[in-house]
Structures are given as structure tokens and as C-alpha cells.
Coordinates of C-alpha atoms in Angstrom, one line a residue:
M24 CA 3.6 21.0 -26.2
H25 CA 2.9 17.3 -25.8
K26 CA 0.6 17.9 -22.9
L27 CA -1.5 20.5 -24.7
I28 CA -1.8 18.2 -27.7
W29 CA -3.0 15.3 -25.5
T30 CA -5.6 17.5 -23.8
T31 CA -6.9 18.6 -27.2
V32 CA -7.1 14.9 -28.4
F33 CA -9.0 14.1 -25.2
A34 CA -11.6 16.7 -25.8
L35 CA -12.0 15.7 -29.4
S36 CA -12.3 12.0 -28.7
V37 CA -15.1 12.6 -26.3
A38 CA -16.8 15.0 -28.6
A39 CA -16.6 12.5 -31.5
G40 CA -19.3 10.4 -29.9
P41 CA -23.0 10.8 -30.4
T42 CA -24.0 14.5 -30.2
S43 CA -27.7 14.2 -29.3
A44 CA -28.6 15.6 -25.8
A45 CA -29.5 12.1 -24.7
D46 CA -26.0 10.9 -25.3
D47 CA -24.0 13.8 -24.1
V48 CA -21.7 12.4 -21.4
F49 CA -18.1 13.2 -20.7
L50 CA -14.9 11.9 -18.9
G51 CA -14.6 15.3 -17.2
Q52 CA -12.0 14.1 -14.7
G53 CA -10.2 11.8 -17.1
M54 CA -9.2 8.4 -15.9
M55 CA -6.6 7.0 -13.5
V56 CA -4.9 3.8 -12.4
G57 CA -4.2 2.9 -8.9
E58 CA -2.6 0.1 -6.7
V59 CA -0.6 -1.5 -9.5
T60 CA 1.0 -4.9 -8.6
T61 CA 2.8 -7.5 -10.7
D62 CA -0.5 -8.9 -12.0
S63 CA -3.3 -6.4 -11.2
A64 CA -4.5 -2.8 -11.2
L65 CA -7.5 -0.7 -10.3
I66 CA -8.7 1.5 -13.3
Q67 CA -11.2 4.4 -12.5
T68 CA -13.2 7.0 -14.3
R69 CA -16.1 9.3 -13.5
L70 CA -18.9 10.1 -15.9
T71 CA -19.8 13.7 -16.0
V72 CA -22.5 16.0 -17.7
S73 CA -19.7 18.3 -18.9
D74 CA -16.0 18.7 -19.4
H75 CA -15.8 22.0 -17.3
L76 CA -17.1 23.4 -14.0
D77 CA -20.6 24.6 -13.8
G78 CA -21.7 28.0 -12.3
D79 CA -21.5 26.5 -8.8
G80 CA -17.9 25.5 -9.4
D81 CA -18.8 21.8 -9.5
L82 CA -18.6 19.1 -12.2
A83 CA -21.9 17.1 -11.9
G84 CA -21.8 13.4 -12.5
A85 CA -23.8 11.6 -15.2
G86 CA -25.7 8.3 -15.0
G87 CA -24.6 6.0 -17.7
V88 CA -22.5 2.9 -18.6
A89 CA -18.8 2.3 -19.0
L90 CA -16.3 -0.4 -19.6
V91 CA -12.5 -0.5 -19.9
E92 CA -10.5 -2.2 -22.6
Y93 CA -6.8 -3.0 -22.1
A94 CA -4.0 -4.6 -24.1
D95 CA -0.3 -4.9 -24.3
N96 CA -0.1 -2.9 -27.5
P97 CA -1.4 0.5 -28.7
A98 CA -3.5 -1.0 -31.5
F99 CA -5.5 -2.9 -28.9
D100 CA -5.1 -6.2 -30.8
N101 CA -6.5 -9.1 -28.7
A102 CA -7.7 -6.7 -26.1
T103 CA -9.4 -7.7 -22.9
E104 CA -12.8 -6.0 -22.1
S105 CA -14.1 -5.6 -18.6
K106 CA -17.7 -6.0 -17.5
T107 CA -19.9 -3.0 -18.1
A108 CA -20.4 -0.8 -15.1
T109 CA -23.4 1.4 -14.4
T110 CA -22.6 4.8 -12.9
T111 CA -24.9 6.0 -10.2
A112 CA -25.2 8.8 -7.6
D113 CA -24.6 6.2 -4.8
H114 CA -20.9 6.1 -5.8
D115 CA -20.7 9.6 -7.2
F116 CA -21.0 8.3 -10.8
I117 CA -17.6 6.7 -10.4
A118 CA -16.7 3.4 -12.2
R119 CA -13.8 1.4 -10.9
W120 CA -12.6 -2.0 -12.2
Q121 CA -10.2 -4.4 -10.7
V122 CA -8.1 -5.8 -13.5
D123 CA -6.3 -9.2 -12.8
G124 CA -4.3 -11.6 -14.6
L125 CA -1.7 -9.1 -15.9
R126 CA 1.9 -9.9 -16.7
P127 CA 4.8 -8.5 -14.5
G128 CA 6.9 -5.7 -15.9
T129 CA 4.6 -5.1 -18.8
K130 CA 3.3 -1.8 -20.4
Y131 CA -0.4 -1.8 -20.8
H132 CA -2.6 0.4 -22.8
Y133 CA -6.2 1.1 -21.8
R134 CA -9.2 3.2 -22.8
I135 CA -12.7 3.7 -21.5
R136 CA -15.8 3.1 -23.6
F137 CA -18.8 4.9 -22.3
G138 CA -22.2 6.4 -22.9
I139 CA -25.7 7.0 -21.5
T140 CA -27.3 3.8 -22.5
S141 CA -24.5 1.9 -24.3
P142 CA -20.7 2.2 -24.3
S143 CA -20.6 3.9 -27.8
Q144 CA -18.0 6.6 -27.1
I145 CA -14.4 5.9 -26.9
G146 CA -12.1 7.8 -24.7
P147 CA -8.4 8.5 -25.1
T148 CA -5.7 5.9 -24.5
G149 CA -3.8 5.8 -21.2
T150 CA -0.9 3.6 -20.2
F151 CA 0.5 1.9 -17.1
H152 CA 3.3 -0.5 -16.3
T153 CA 2.8 -3.5 -14.0
L154 CA 5.5 -3.9 -11.3
A155 CA 8.4 -6.0 -12.3
G156 CA 8.5 -7.7 -8.8
Q157 CA 11.1 -8.9 -6.4
T158 CA 13.3 -10.7 -9.0
S159 CA 13.9 -7.6 -11.1
D160 CA 17.2 -5.6 -10.8
A161 CA 15.9 -2.9 -13.1
M162 CA 16.1 0.8 -12.1
V163 CA 12.7 2.1 -10.7
R164 CA 11.8 5.7 -11.0
F165 CA 8.9 7.4 -9.2
V166 CA 7.7 10.8 -7.9
V167 CA 6.2 11.8 -4.6
G168 CA 3.9 14.8 -3.9
S169 CA 1.6 16.0 -1.2
C170 CA -0.5 19.0 0.0
M171 CA -2.1 20.3 -3.1
N172 CA -4.2 23.2 -1.8
Y173 CA -6.9 24.1 -4.4
C174 CA -8.2 27.2 -2.6
K175 CA -4.8 28.8 -2.0
F176 CA -3.8 27.9 -5.6
M177 CA -6.9 29.5 -7.1
Y178 CA -7.6 32.5 -4.6
G179 CA -4.3 33.4 -3.0
K180 CA -4.4 35.7 -0.1
P181 CA -8.2 35.4 0.6
A182 CA -7.4 31.6 1.1
K183 CA -4.5 32.4 3.4
A184 CA -1.8 31.4 0.9
S185 CA 1.4 30.8 3.0
G186 CA 3.9 30.9 0.2
P187 CA 4.6 32.9 -2.9
I188 CA 1.5 33.5 -5.0
T189 CA 2.7 32.6 -8.5
A190 CA -0.3 30.8 -10.2
T191 CA -1.1 32.5 -13.5
D192 CA -4.4 32.6 -15.3
E193 CA -3.1 29.9 -17.5
D194 CA -2.1 27.8 -14.5
K195 CA -5.6 28.3 -13.0
Q196 CA -7.0 26.8 -16.2
L197 CA -4.5 24.0 -16.6
G198 CA -3.7 23.1 -12.9
Y199 CA -0.6 22.7 -10.8
R200 CA 2.8 23.2 -12.6
S201 CA 4.3 20.3 -10.7
F202 CA 2.2 17.8 -12.8
A203 CA 3.7 19.3 -16.0
A204 CA 7.2 18.9 -14.6
M205 CA 6.9 15.4 -13.3
P206 CA 7.0 13.5 -16.7
S207 CA 10.5 14.7 -17.4
F208 CA 11.7 12.3 -14.6
A209 CA 10.1 9.4 -16.4
P210 CA 8.3 8.1 -13.3
E211 CA 6.7 4.6 -13.4
F212 CA 4.3 5.7 -10.7
F213 CA 3.2 8.6 -8.5
V214 CA 2.8 8.5 -4.7
G215 CA 0.4 11.1 -3.2
T216 CA 1.1 11.1 0.5
G217 CA -2.0 12.8 1.7
D218 CA -3.8 16.2 1.7
I219 CA -4.9 15.4 -1.8
V220 CA -7.8 17.8 -1.3
Y221 CA -8.5 20.3 1.5
Y222 CA -12.0 20.3 3.1
D223 CA -11.2 23.2 5.3
N224 CA -10.3 26.7 4.1
P225 CA -11.4 30.3 4.9
V226 CA -12.9 30.4 1.4
R227 CA -15.1 27.5 2.1
N228 CA -15.5 24.6 4.5
A229 CA -16.8 21.3 3.2
K230 CA -18.9 19.5 5.8
S231 CA -21.6 17.6 3.9
R232 CA -21.1 14.7 1.5
S233 CA -21.9 16.8 -1.5
Q234 CA -19.5 19.5 -0.4
M235 CA -16.7 17.0 0.2
R236 CA -17.3 15.3 -3.2
K237 CA -17.1 18.8 -4.9
C238 CA -13.5 19.2 -3.6
W239 CA -12.5 16.1 -5.5
H240 CA -14.4 17.2 -8.6
E241 CA -12.8 20.6 -8.8
Q242 CA -9.3 19.1 -8.1
F243 CA -9.2 16.3 -10.6
R244 CA -10.7 18.1 -13.6
F245 CA -7.4 20.0 -14.2
P246 CA -5.9 19.1 -17.6
R247 CA -2.4 18.7 -16.2
M248 CA -3.6 16.2 -13.7
I249 CA -5.7 14.4 -16.2
D250 CA -2.8 14.1 -18.6
F251 CA -0.4 12.9 -16.0
L252 CA -2.6 10.4 -14.2
A253 CA -3.8 8.8 -17.5
Q254 CA -0.2 7.8 -18.1
T255 CA 1.1 7.3 -14.6
P256 CA -0.5 5.0 -12.0
A257 CA -0.5 6.1 -8.4
Y258 CA -0.6 5.0 -4.8
W259 CA -2.6 7.3 -2.5
S260 CA -2.7 8.1 1.2
K261 CA -4.9 10.4 3.2
D262 CA -4.0 12.8 6.0
D263 CA -6.0 15.3 8.0
H264 CA -7.4 17.8 5.4
D265 CA -8.7 15.0 3.1
F266 CA -10.0 13.2 6.1
R267 CA -11.9 16.0 8.0
F268 CA -9.8 19.1 8.9
D269 CA -6.5 20.3 10.2
D270 CA -5.0 17.9 12.7
A271 CA -8.3 16.0 13.0
D272 CA -8.6 12.9 15.0
R273 CA -11.5 10.5 15.5
R274 CA -13.6 12.5 18.0
D275 CA -17.0 12.2 16.5
R276 CA -18.4 15.3 18.2
Q277 CA -15.4 17.4 17.4
R278 CA -17.1 19.0 14.3
N279 CA -18.3 18.0 10.8
P280 CA -17.4 16.2 8.7
S281 CA -17.5 13.1 10.9
P282 CA -14.7 10.6 11.0
S283 CA -16.9 7.9 9.4
K284 CA -17.8 10.2 6.5
G285 CA -14.2 11.2 5.9
I286 CA -13.2 7.6 5.7
R287 CA -16.0 6.7 3.4
I288 CA -15.5 9.5 0.9
F289 CA -11.7 8.9 0.6
R290 CA -12.3 5.2 -0.2
E291 CA -15.0 6.3 -2.7
Q292 CA -13.0 8.8 -4.5
M293 CA -9.5 7.1 -4.7
P294 CA -8.6 3.8 -6.4
I295 CA -7.1 2.2 -3.3
V296 CA -9.6 -0.6 -2.8
A297 CA -12.2 -2.2 -5.0
Q298 CA -15.3 -0.1 -5.4
A299 CA -17.7 -0.4 -2.4
D300 CA -15.1 -2.3 -0.4
E301 CA -15.6 -0.8 3.1
T302 CA -13.4 -3.4 5.1
T303 CA -10.0 -3.8 3.5
A304 CA -7.3 -1.9 5.4
T305 CA -5.7 1.0 3.6
Y306 CA -2.3 0.4 5.1
R307 CA -0.4 -1.9 2.7
T308 CA 3.1 -2.7 1.3
H309 CA 4.2 -3.3 -2.3
R310 CA 7.3 -5.1 -3.3
I311 CA 8.4 -3.0 -6.3
S312 CA 11.6 -4.8 -7.3
R313 CA 14.5 -6.8 -5.9
H314 CA 15.9 -3.5 -4.4
L315 CA 12.7 -1.6 -3.5
Q316 CA 9.8 -2.1 -1.1
L317 CA 7.3 0.5 -0.1
W318 CA 5.0 0.7 2.9
F319 CA 2.0 3.0 3.1
T320 CA 0.6 3.6 6.6
E321 CA -2.8 4.9 7.6
G322 CA -2.5 7.7 10.1
R323 CA -6.1 8.7 10.9
D324 CA -8.4 5.7 11.1
Y325 CA -6.8 4.0 14.2
R326 CA -5.2 6.7 16.1
S327 CA -5.6 7.7 19.8
L328 CA -7.1 11.1 20.5
N329 CA -4.5 13.9 20.0
E330 CA -5.1 15.3 23.5
M331 CA -4.3 12.0 25.2
E332 CA -1.2 12.1 27.3
D333 CA 1.8 10.7 25.4
G334 CA 3.1 7.4 26.6
P335 CA 3.1 3.6 25.9
E336 CA -0.6 3.4 25.3
K337 CA -0.9 6.3 22.9
T338 CA -0.7 5.3 19.3
L339 CA -1.0 6.9 15.9
W340 CA -1.0 3.6 14.0
G341 CA -3.1 1.4 16.3
T342 CA -1.7 -1.9 17.6
E343 CA -2.7 -4.1 14.7
Q344 CA -1.2 -1.8 12.0
R345 CA 2.0 -1.3 14.1
E346 CA 2.6 -5.0 14.5
W347 CA 1.9 -5.6 10.8
L348 CA 4.5 -2.9 9.9
M349 CA 7.2 -4.5 12.1
R350 CA 6.4 -8.0 10.9
T351 CA 6.6 -7.1 7.2
L352 CA 9.7 -5.0 7.7
A353 CA 11.5 -7.8 9.5
E354 CA 10.4 -10.2 6.6
S355 CA 11.7 -8.1 3.8
D356 CA 15.0 -8.6 2.0
A357 CA 14.7 -5.5 -0.2
T358 CA 17.8 -3.3 -0.3
W359 CA 15.7 -0.2 0.3
K360 CA 12.8 -0.3 2.7
I361 CA 10.9 3.0 2.5
L362 CA 8.1 3.9 4.8
V363 CA 5.8 6.4 3.1
T364 CA 4.0 8.1 6.0
P365 CA 1.4 10.9 5.6
T366 CA 2.9 12.7 8.6
P367 CA 6.6 13.2 9.7
M368 CA 8.4 10.9 12.2
V369 CA 11.7 12.9 12.4
G370 CA 10.9 16.5 11.6
P371 CA 11.5 18.9 13.2
D372 CA 8.0 20.3 13.3
D373 CA 6.1 23.1 15.0
K374 CA 6.1 23.0 18.9
R375 CA 2.4 23.9 19.1
K376 CA 1.1 20.7 17.5
T377 CA 0.2 17.3 19.1
D378 CA -0.8 15.7 15.7
N379 CA 2.1 13.5 14.7
H380 CA 5.1 11.4 15.7
T381 CA 7.5 14.3 16.0
N382 CA 5.3 16.4 18.3
L383 CA 6.1 16.9 22.0
G384 CA 2.9 15.7 23.7
G385 CA 1.8 14.1 20.4
F386 CA 2.9 10.6 19.5
R387 CA 6.6 11.0 20.2
H388 CA 6.8 7.9 22.4
E389 CA 5.6 5.5 19.6
A390 CA 8.1 7.0 17.1
D391 CA 11.0 6.8 19.5
A392 CA 10.1 3.2 20.4
F393 CA 9.8 2.3 16.7
F394 CA 13.1 3.8 15.9
Q395 CA 14.7 1.8 18.7
W396 CA 13.1 -1.3 17.4
I397 CA 14.5 -0.6 13.9
Q398 CA 18.0 -0.4 15.5
Q399 CA 17.6 -3.5 17.7
N400 CA 16.5 -5.6 14.8
Q401 CA 19.1 -4.2 12.4
I402 CA 16.6 -3.3 9.7
S403 CA 19.0 -2.2 6.9
G404 CA 18.1 0.3 4.2
F405 CA 15.2 1.8 6.1
L406 CA 14.1 5.4 5.7
T407 CA 11.0 7.4 5.7
I408 CA 9.3 9.7 3.2
C409 CA 6.7 12.0 4.5
G410 CA 4.1 14.5 3.4
D411 CA 2.1 16.9 5.6
R412 CA 4.9 19.4 6.2
H413 CA 4.8 22.3 3.6
W414 CA 8.5 22.5 3.2
Q415 CA 11.1 20.2 1.7
Y416 CA 13.8 18.8 4.0
H417 CA 16.3 15.9 4.5
S418 CA 16.6 15.2 8.2
I419 CA 18.6 12.7 10.2
H420 CA 17.2 11.4 13.6
P421 CA 19.8 10.9 16.4
S422 CA 19.2 7.2 15.8
G423 CA 20.5 7.6 12.3
I424 CA 17.2 7.1 10.6
E425 CA 16.7 9.5 7.6
E426 CA 13.5 11.4 6.6
F427 CA 12.7 13.1 3.3
A428 CA 9.8 15.5 3.2
C429 CA 8.3 16.2 -0.3
G430 CA 6.9 19.5 0.8
A431 CA 3.7 21.2 -0.7
L432 CA 2.9 20.6 -4.3
N433 CA 2.1 24.2 -5.2
D434 CA 3.9 27.5 -4.3
E435 CA 0.9 29.0 -2.5
N436 CA 0.8 26.2 0.0
S437 CA 4.6 26.2 0.8
R438 CA 6.2 27.9 3.7
R439 CA 9.6 28.1 5.5
G440 CA 10.4 25.2 7.8
V441 CA 11.4 24.7 11.4
S442 CA 15.1 24.2 11.9
P443 CA 16.8 21.9 14.4
G444 CA 17.5 23.8 17.6
A445 CA 14.6 26.3 17.0
K446 CA 12.8 27.2 20.3
N447 CA 9.4 27.1 18.5
G448 CA 10.2 23.5 17.2
T449 CA 10.1 19.9 18.3
D450 CA 13.9 19.7 18.5
P451 CA 15.0 22.6 20.7
Q452 CA 18.2 20.9 21.7
G453 CA 19.3 20.5 18.0
L454 CA 19.8 16.8 18.1
I455 CA 18.5 16.3 14.6
R456 CA 20.9 16.9 11.7
Q457 CA 19.4 18.5 8.5
P458 CA 21.6 18.3 5.5
F459 CA 19.1 20.1 3.4
T460 CA 16.0 22.4 3.4
Y461 CA 15.3 24.9 0.7
D462 CA 16.3 28.6 1.0
E463 CA 13.0 29.9 -0.3
P464 CA 9.5 28.5 0.0
S465 CA 8.5 26.6 -3.2
G466 CA 6.1 24.1 -4.4
G467 CA 7.5 20.8 -5.7
F468 CA 8.0 17.1 -5.2
L469 CA 10.6 14.3 -4.8
A470 CA 11.9 12.4 -7.8
I471 CA 13.4 9.1 -6.8
E472 CA 15.6 6.4 -8.6
A473 CA 16.1 3.0 -7.0
D474 CA 18.3 0.1 -7.8
K475 CA 21.2 -1.0 -5.7
H476 CA 21.7 2.7 -5.2
L477 CA 19.1 5.2 -4.1
K478 CA 18.9 8.7 -5.6
I479 CA 16.4 11.2 -4.0
Q480 CA 16.0 14.5 -5.7
F481 CA 14.2 17.6 -4.3
V482 CA 12.5 19.4 -7.2
N483 CA 10.6 22.6 -7.4
D484 CA 7.4 23.0 -9.4
H485 CA 9.2 24.0 -12.5
G486 CA 11.1 20.8 -12.6
E487 CA 14.4 22.3 -11.3
V488 CA 16.4 20.0 -9.1
L489 CA 17.3 21.9 -5.9
H490 CA 19.2 19.2 -4.1
S491 CA 20.1 15.5 -4.6
V492 CA 21.1 12.7 -2.2
I493 CA 22.7 9.5 -3.3
K494 CA 22.7 6.6 -0.9
Q495 CA 24.8 3.4 -1.3
A496 CA 23.4 0.1 -0.1
K497 CA 25.0 -1.5 3.0
E498 CA 25.3 -5.3 3.3
P499 CA 22.2 -6.4 5.1
K500 CA 22.6 -8.3 8.3
P501 CA 20.4 -11.5 8.7
V502 CA 17.5 -11.1 11.0
V503 CA 16.4 -14.2 12.8
G504 CA 13.1 -13.4 14.3
F505 CA 12.5 -10.0 15.8
T506 CA 11.8 -8.4 19.1
K507 CA 8.7 -6.7 20.2
I508 CA 8.5 -2.9 20.1
P509 CA 9.9 -1.5 23.4
R510 CA 7.1 -0.3 25.7

């Protein structure tokens, strides 16, 4: 009920502005906050000509002006006001502000003021918490999701839905059920591990810039997503489908969209870096609390070609990113060191692929060498969380490193997984242990709680907990320097 009320308030607050045709402008995709730190955040919105899709299934942008107000109280007493941004077609009518000088561990309220010629309309109020930082012992709660396939959700079998087709007419108006279920876990933030949109599907293939942008417009106009993201900041990564197409690498002549276009559009649409920043790397780490640090890797921009023979020279991460990852892991004293990777490192996965770190003939050498490095350097509390695979699982590599896959966000994009020992998989000898995978395909997400203990819950898209894992911290061993990754 709360969500339906909020959506109604959203519509009314926008409509309460000037009604003349010259001043009709909307926040048709709501607003969102990204890359929250202890003292900063990115706040984003997009001005639109309507609050619903047009006859072409798009949500056209609107030229106008906007600013953001934020304060540590809902009355906006002593609020801070950003500079006014002008929305233009060059940036798909998106306005993004970098907000600095915030206080750690603080709840902030924010709202967008906007209009065609002056910021005379006031949008709804959203909230976000800044990170408490490495001195805080407080419990941290967050949720992780991936692989939200719009075409399968909306069209089912014609879009080659792989899982149960359960989206109702109401769901197709409101959006994915997972976003309605997530708030019950009281997350401080959301992690989107890639495949946020799908450019490739039998229903349609997005190749041009306008077609690619349309995928983002149709996805982020859903009321359930608008409601959730207005109140929950997020950290985003891209994978293959929101880069180019299934298992895409950087071969420029492979097919459209081109690698450079895929990189640019993702940076344009997602609040990961400052607007128009084309140079800052999208791999990064955030120290969330005393007990938790997260790493987000970039799996598409620096990789070797998939068809290259696997070996010491083949890399999914690129040398610079890999060395950064090892250095920052070795420097961390967090109890839990979680690598959020768009693609799996443990699996098992399908034998036919050469796209990721689990695949035979893919990037297995780099993964095995990295896991060996983790052991040699006694990196305590390390585990991986991955997207990409459309089924939920908890797997344990022969080295002891654990991986938790969040699965697909919606039922229609889910599938049965590949088991250890399967002949059609990447672990035909059955060396991987798998304490959990679901019995029936389902959309869903991971809900995680972290303090000196770590609780990871596998949740379906109705909010039902399917399985839980509770991990106890081990006494970390001091690391004095660290070795290079084995070659």
C-alpha cells in the first residue's frame, strides 16, 4: 500500500506545477542516487515530456532546467541547493549532480526542482544514507540483483522467456515484483551487478544510440523501480547485454553496437561517475563499515578477446585493474571483503561458453591464479557475489573460496542451473561443492546483513527467503606485503 500511495503522490506533485503547454515537463523516470560515500553522492534525474510511454514505446526527454535540494531533515530546513543544470539532447536530457561535504552515517532528504525555463515545479522527496565508514561497527543491510530482462518480462514466449511466465497485467504496469519485495529487508543500498537492460532480444535489437537509450527509458519508468530507487541509493556495474550483446567482447567489427558506444551509453545513463566524465575508471572499491568493504570490477572494457587461447596473457580484467584489485585487497583490514563481479568466478557454468572466469577456454587461468594468490597472501574474509548467471546458487571452489549468485531479477529470465559434475558444465569432475541452488527457477535477489557476522539470504521475487547462510568471522592474519599473482 505504501508504494501505491507514494506513486500517486509522485504524479500529483509533478502535476501540481504550471499546467500551460510551455511548462509541461515531468520526471518520468523518477530520480536516483548513486556512488554514496561517507561524504558524497551522485544524484540524477531525467526530464521527460510525459510520465508514460508514447506510441513508439519510448519516453521522450524534455529540454529544461533542474536543481536538487538536500537537507538532513524532511522539512528541508537549512537546505543546500545545487547549481541549476540545463537538460539537453546531448546527454539524453539527464541531469546529474555530484554532492560533496556530507556527513558520515547521516540520513539525507532530497528533491528535484525543475521546469522548462525555471525550476518552478517541486518533485517528491527521496532519501539516502551516507556510509558510516570504517570506524562504524553498525550492522549494514543491502540487496543485490541482476539480469532484469524487459522483453521477457513484457512479452514472454516471443521474447524467449526461459523461466516461468508469471508477470500479470498489473506487474507490466508497475514493474518487477522484486523491487516491491526489497524494502522489507530495510536495505541501505542496492547493488546492480550488470545486465540492467538488454540491448539484444528476438523482439528487438538495439544498435543505434537512440535505440539503446530507449532500453533505459522503458526500464526505469516502472513505478516500482521509481519508488525503490528514490529511497535507496545504488552501485551499478555493466555486463554483456547492457554493453553490447550476449558474451560481447571488444571486437569492433563484431557487430553493432560498437564497444565505444556501449561504454559511453552506460556511463551516460547510470550515476557511476560525474556527468560527461569519460575517463574515470568504473572499477572501484567502497569501505562501507569497519566490517565490510566492497569491490566492483569492470568486466568488459579491458578484456582480451574471448576467442584468444587461455593462458597467462589472457585477461578479463586487464593488468592495471587486476593489480589494483590485489593491492587494495591486501591493504584492507575489513572483516568481510566482498568482490562484486558481473560474471561468475566459481560457477559452475555452461561448458559451451568462453566468456567468463569459470569457462574452459575462457578466462579460467586468470581466475585460478587469482584464487591461488588469495590463499598465498592469506586474504581473510574474502568471497565473491556475482550476477550474469540466471539461477541462484552458493558454490565453494576447491580452494575454499565461496561464491553467491543472485540469479535473475524476474521469473521470465530465470532458468535451472548447471550442477557440479554435469557433463555439459565447467566442472565435469565435480570438484566444486554447492550447498544451495533453488529447486525451481525463480526471479529474485540476495539480501545481506554484515557486521562481525555475515548473513546472506537467497530471496525470490515475492520476498520469500529460500535459503540463508551465516558466516562467522575468522581472526585475520597479518599481511606484510604481498606476492604477485602467479603466472
